[in-house]
C-alpha angles and dihedrals in degrees: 000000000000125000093262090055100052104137136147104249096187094065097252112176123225091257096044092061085040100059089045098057096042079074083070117075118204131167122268124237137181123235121214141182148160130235126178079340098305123126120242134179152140134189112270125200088172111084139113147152116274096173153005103196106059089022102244135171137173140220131179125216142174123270107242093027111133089231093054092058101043085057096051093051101046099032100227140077144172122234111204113197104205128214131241095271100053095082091128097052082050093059096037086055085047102049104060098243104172085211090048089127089046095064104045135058112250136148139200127208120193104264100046122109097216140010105288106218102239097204107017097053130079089180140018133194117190106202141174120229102265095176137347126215134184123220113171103292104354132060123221119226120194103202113203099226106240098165140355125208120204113209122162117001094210112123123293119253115255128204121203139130089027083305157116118224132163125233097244086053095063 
């Protein structure tokens, strides 16, 4: 079965799949980007290491999502992981405000790829679109690692079960 024919051949519903994988806990992360020197980003749950050598990550993210098309148009972007007391700034980035980067603290220094949150990341890795890929209603991007900022060493924020824990909580 190739990529372009994933399907689910058993007839499993959207919330079924959802309810299963909110069993599983990951850590949250904020995607960033710039476009024409505008700020864009969303929360991301969906994001893992691909490779060390070269340094990869992923993230996916929804088709039709204005974060997903500023990245793909400026080929960069910034992953936040946030840390287990930015669940506010979690659910802002979640939840579409068009004023999102009005109502946080974030910087951006002239070789990042996207906004670094000042007060809501405990690491940052600024990356460059190494490879897109479509999968039903998300898209896949691969981010070649360039740099990574370390910025407050408290726990990361975790999300499981339709909500935000912290690491020490658990």
């Amino acid at each position: 079965m190739t990529d372009s024919t994933l399907r689910s051949e058993a007839g499993v519903t959207a919330d079924e799949f959802r309810t299963m994988m909110s069993g599983f806990p990951t850590g949250v992360a904020v995607t960033t980007t710039y476009l024409d020197g505008v700020p864009r980003g969303m929360t991301c749950s969906s994001m893992c290491s691909v490779t060390l050598e070269p340094p990869t990550l992923l993230v996916c993210l929804r088709v039709g999502s204005p974060t997903l098309e500023a990245i793909v148009k400026s080929g960069a972007f910034a992953v936040n992981l946030l840390h287990e007391s930015a669940r506010e700034t979690a659910r802002l980035f979640a939840s579409g405000n068009p004023d999102r980067f009005d109502l946080i603290d974030w910087e951006s220094a002239p070789d990042s790829a996207g906004p670094h949150l000042v007060r809501d990341a405990g690491t940052v890795a600024d990356c460059e679109v190494a490879l897109t890929q479509r999968v039903g209603d998300h898209v896949t991007v691969f981010g070649g690692v360039r740099r990574i900022t370390d910025r407050d060493p408290r726990p990361p924020l975790l999300y499981g079960l339709r909500q935000f824990r912290s690491w020490s909580a658990i």
